[in-house]
Structure formats: C-alpha cells, structure tokens
mmCIF file with all atom_site columns, C-alpha atoms in Angstrom:
data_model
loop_
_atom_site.group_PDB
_atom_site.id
_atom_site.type_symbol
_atom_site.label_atom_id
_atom_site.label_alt_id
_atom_site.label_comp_id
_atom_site.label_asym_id
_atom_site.label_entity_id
_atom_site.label_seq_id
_atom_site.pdbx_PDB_ins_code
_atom_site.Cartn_x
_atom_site.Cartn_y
_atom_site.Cartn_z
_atom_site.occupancy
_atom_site.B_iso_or_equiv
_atom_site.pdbx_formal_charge
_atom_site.auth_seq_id
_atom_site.auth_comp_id
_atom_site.auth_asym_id
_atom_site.auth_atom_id
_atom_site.pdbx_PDB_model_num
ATOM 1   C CA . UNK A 1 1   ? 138.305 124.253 277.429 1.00 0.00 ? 1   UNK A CA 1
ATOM 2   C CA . UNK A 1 2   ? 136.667 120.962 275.600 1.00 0.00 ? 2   UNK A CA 1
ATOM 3   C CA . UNK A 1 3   ? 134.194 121.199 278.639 1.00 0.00 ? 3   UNK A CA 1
ATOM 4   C CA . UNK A 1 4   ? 133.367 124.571 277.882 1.00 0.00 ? 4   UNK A CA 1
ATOM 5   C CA . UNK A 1 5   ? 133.031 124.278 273.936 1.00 0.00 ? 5   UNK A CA 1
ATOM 6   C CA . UNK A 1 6   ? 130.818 121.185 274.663 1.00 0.00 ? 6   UNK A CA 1
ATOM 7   C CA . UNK A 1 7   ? 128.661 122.783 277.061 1.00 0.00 ? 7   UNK A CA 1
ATOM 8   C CA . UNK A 1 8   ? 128.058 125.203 274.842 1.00 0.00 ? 8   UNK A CA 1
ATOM 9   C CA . UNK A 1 9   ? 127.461 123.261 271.389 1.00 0.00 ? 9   UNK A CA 1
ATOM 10  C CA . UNK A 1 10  ? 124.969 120.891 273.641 1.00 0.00 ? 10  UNK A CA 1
ATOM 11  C CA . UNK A 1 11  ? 123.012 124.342 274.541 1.00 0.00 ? 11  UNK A CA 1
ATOM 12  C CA . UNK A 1 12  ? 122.789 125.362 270.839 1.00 0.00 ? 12  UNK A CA 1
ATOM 13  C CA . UNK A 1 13  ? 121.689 121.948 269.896 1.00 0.00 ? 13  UNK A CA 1
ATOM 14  C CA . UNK A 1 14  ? 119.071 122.409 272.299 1.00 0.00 ? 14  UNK A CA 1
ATOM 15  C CA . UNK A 1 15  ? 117.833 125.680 271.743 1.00 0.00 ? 15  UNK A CA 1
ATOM 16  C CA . UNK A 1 16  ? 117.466 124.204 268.151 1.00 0.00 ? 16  UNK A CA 1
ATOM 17  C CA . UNK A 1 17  ? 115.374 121.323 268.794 1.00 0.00 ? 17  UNK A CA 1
ATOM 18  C CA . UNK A 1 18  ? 113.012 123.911 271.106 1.00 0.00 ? 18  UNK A CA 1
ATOM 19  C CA . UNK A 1 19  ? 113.032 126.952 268.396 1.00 0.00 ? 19  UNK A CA 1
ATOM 20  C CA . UNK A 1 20  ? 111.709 123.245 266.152 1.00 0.00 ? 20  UNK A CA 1
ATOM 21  C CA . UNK A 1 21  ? 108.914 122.676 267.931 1.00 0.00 ? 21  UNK A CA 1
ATOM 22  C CA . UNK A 1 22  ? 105.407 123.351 267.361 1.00 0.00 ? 22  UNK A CA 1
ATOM 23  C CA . UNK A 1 23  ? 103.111 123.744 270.714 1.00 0.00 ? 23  UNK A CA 1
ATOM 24  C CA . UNK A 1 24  ? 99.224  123.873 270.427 1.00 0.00 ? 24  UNK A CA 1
ATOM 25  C CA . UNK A 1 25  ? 96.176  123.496 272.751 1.00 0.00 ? 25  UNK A CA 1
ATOM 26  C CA . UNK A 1 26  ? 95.462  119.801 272.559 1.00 0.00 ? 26  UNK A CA 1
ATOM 27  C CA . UNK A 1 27  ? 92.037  120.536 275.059 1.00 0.00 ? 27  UNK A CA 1
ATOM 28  C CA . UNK A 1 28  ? 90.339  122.868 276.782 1.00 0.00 ? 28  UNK A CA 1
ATOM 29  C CA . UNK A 1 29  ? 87.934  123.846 279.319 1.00 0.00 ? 29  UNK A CA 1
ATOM 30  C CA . UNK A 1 30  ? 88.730  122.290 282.320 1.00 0.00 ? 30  UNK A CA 1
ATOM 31  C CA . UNK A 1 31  ? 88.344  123.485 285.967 1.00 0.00 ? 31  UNK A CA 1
ATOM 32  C CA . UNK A 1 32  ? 91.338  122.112 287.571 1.00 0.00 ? 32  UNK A CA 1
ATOM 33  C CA . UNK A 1 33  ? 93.424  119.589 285.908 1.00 0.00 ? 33  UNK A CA 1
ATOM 34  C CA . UNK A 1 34  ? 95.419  116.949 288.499 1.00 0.00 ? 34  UNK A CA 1
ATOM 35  C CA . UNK A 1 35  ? 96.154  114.344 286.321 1.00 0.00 ? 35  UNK A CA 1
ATOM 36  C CA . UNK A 1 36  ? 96.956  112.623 283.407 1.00 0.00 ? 36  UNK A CA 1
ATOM 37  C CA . UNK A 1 37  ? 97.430  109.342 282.179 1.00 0.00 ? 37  UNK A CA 1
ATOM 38  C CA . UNK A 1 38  ? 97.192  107.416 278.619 1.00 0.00 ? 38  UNK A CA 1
ATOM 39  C CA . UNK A 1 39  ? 95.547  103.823 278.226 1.00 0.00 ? 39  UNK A CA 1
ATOM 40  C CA . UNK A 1 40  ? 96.894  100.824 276.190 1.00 0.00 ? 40  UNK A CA 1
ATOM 41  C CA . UNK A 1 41  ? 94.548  102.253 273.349 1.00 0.00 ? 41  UNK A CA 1
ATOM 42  C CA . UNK A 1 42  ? 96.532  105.343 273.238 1.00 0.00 ? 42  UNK A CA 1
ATOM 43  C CA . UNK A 1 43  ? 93.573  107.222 274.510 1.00 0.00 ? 43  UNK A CA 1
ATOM 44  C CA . UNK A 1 44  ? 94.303  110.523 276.788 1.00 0.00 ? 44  UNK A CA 1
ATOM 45  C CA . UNK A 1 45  ? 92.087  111.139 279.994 1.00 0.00 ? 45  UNK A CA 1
ATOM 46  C CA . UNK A 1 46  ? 92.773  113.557 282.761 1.00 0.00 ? 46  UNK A CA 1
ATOM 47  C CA . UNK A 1 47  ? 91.291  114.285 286.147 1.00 0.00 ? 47  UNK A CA 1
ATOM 48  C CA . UNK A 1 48  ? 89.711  117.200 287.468 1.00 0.00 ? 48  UNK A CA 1
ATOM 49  C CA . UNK A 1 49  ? 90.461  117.859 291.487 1.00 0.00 ? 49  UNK A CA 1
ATOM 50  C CA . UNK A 1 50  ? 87.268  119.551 292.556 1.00 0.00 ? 50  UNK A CA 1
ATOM 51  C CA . UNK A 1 51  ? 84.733  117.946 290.664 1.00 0.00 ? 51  UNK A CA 1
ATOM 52  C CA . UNK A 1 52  ? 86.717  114.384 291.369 1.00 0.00 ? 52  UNK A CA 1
ATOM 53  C CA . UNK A 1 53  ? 85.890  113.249 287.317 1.00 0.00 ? 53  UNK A CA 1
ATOM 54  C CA . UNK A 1 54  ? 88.191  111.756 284.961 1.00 0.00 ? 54  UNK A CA 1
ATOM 55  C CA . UNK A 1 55  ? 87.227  112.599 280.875 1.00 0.00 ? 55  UNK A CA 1
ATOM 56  C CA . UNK A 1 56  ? 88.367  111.049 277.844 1.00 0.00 ? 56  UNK A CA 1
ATOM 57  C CA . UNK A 1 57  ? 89.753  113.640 275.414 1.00 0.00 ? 57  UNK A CA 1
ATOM 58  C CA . UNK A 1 58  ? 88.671  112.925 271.810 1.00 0.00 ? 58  UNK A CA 1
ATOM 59  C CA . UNK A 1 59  ? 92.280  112.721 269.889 1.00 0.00 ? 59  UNK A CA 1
ATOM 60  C CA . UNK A 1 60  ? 90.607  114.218 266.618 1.00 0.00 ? 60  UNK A CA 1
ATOM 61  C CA . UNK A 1 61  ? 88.475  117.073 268.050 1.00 0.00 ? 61  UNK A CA 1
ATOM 62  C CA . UNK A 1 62  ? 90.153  117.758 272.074 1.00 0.00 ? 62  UNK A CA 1
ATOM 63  C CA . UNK A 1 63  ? 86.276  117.081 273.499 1.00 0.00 ? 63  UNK A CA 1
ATOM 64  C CA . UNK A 1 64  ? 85.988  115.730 276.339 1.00 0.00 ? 64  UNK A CA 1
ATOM 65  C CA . UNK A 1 65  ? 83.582  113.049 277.666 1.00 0.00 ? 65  UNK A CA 1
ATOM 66  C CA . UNK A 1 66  ? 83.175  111.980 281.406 1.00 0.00 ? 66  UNK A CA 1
ATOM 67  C CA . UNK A 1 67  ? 84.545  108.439 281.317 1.00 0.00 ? 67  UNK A CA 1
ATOM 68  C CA . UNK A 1 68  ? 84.011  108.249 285.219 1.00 0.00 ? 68  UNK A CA 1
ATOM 69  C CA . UNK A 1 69  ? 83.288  110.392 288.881 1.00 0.00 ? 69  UNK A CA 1
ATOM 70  C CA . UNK A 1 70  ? 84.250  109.850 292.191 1.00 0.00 ? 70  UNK A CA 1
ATOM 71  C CA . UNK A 1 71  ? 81.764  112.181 293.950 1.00 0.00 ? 71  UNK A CA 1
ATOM 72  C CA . UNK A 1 72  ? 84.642  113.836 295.453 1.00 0.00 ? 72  UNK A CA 1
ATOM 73  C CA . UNK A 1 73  ? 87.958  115.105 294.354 1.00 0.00 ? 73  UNK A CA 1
ATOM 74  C CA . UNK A 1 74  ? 89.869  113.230 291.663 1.00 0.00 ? 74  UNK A CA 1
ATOM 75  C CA . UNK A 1 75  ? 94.028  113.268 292.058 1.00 0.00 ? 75  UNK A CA 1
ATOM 76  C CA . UNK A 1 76  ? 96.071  111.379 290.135 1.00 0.00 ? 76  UNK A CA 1
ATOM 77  C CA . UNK A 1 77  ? 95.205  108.315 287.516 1.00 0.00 ? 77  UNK A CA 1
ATOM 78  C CA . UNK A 1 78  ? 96.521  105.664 285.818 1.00 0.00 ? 78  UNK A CA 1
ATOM 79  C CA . UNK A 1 79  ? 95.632  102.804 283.873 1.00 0.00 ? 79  UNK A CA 1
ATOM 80  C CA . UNK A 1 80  ? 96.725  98.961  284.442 1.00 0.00 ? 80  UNK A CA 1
ATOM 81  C CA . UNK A 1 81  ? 97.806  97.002  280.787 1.00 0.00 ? 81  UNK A CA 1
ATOM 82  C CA . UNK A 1 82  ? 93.937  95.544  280.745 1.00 0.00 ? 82  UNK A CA 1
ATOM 83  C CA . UNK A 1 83  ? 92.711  99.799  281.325 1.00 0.00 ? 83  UNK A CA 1
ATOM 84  C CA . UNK A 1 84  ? 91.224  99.418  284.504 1.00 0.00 ? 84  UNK A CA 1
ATOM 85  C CA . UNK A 1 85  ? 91.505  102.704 286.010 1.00 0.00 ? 85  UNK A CA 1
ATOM 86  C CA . UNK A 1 86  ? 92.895  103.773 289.103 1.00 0.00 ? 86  UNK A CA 1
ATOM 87  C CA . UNK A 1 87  ? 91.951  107.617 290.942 1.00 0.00 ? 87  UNK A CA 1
ATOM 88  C CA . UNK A 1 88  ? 93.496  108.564 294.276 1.00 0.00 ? 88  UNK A CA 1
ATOM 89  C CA . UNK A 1 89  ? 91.077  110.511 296.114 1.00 0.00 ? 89  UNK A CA 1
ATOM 90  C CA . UNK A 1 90  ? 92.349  112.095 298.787 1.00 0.00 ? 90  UNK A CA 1
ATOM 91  C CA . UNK A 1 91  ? 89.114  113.553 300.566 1.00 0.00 ? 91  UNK A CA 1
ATOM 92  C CA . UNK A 1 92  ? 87.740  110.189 301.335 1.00 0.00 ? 92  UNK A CA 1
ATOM 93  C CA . UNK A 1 93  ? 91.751  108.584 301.467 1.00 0.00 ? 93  UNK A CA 1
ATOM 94  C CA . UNK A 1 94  ? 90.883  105.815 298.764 1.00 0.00 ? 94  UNK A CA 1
ATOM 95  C CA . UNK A 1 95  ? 92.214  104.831 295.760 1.00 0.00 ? 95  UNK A CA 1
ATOM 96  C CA . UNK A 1 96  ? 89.107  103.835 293.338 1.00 0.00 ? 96  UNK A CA 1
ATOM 97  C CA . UNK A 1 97  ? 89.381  101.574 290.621 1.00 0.00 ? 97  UNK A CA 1
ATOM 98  C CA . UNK A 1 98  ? 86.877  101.651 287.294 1.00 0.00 ? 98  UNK A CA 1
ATOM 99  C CA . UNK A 1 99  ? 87.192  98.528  285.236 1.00 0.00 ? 99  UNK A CA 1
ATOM 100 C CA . UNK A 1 100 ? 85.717  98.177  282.160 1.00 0.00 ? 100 UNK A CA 1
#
C-alpha cells in the first residue's frame, strides 16, 4: 500500500512540475536538425544533416549564423573545454574538427 500511495504522490508531483513549465520556440528555420551541443561560452549551435553546416543561434534573437560547413552532411557535434569543434560526418566517415 505505501508503494502504491508513493507511486502515486511522485506522479502528481510530476504532473505539477510539467503543468509549471513554460515551452517556446527558441529557433527556427532549419532543414534538418542532427545535433546539438553548447560551448564553454554558453553559446548554442546545432547541425544540419543535409547541408553538413553547424550555426550559432543568437541567445537574444534565435538567428542563426553559419559558424562552419563540412561540404557534406553534418551529424553530431560537440565542443572540447578550449571550443574546438568536433562534426561526425558520416558520408565521407570523418570526424572534422574546427578550432578557433
């Protein structure tokens, strides 16, 4: 019974903390998002697959900018402590790294 009654306070505490929340479109316009990662900066990029480029998304307005390409697809990113970036592309089966 205490497992039951627990189960079911943790649910309403959870469906709580959800009904709390507040979602909104952070950016937009994008062909085909793979990835996502955050520099030491606390600056967002992502990666688009098909046109293989990574953009930085303004935090104030959500615009991007093309921070870099790799002429092919773009996977997954992510940054090392000094922000050199890493891309996996898989067309080309590389792993490219943009420093700074």
């Amino acid at each position: 019974m205490k497992k039951i009654t627990l189960t079911i306070i943790t649910l309403l505490i959870i469906q709580l903390i959800n009904s709390q929340q507040t979602i909104t479109t952070y950016s937009s316009g994008y062909n085909s998002i793979r990835g996502i990662a955050i520099n030491s900066n606390n600056e967002v990029y992502v990666s688009e697959y098909y046109t293989g480029k990574v953009y930085s998304i303004d935090d104030n307005t959500g615009s991007k900018t093309e921070y870099a390409s790799t002429g092919f697809y773009a996977n997954n990113i992510i940054f090392k402590a000094n922000n050199d970036l890493f891309i996996t592309e898989p067309y080309m089966k590389k792993i490219i790294l943009k420093t700074l």
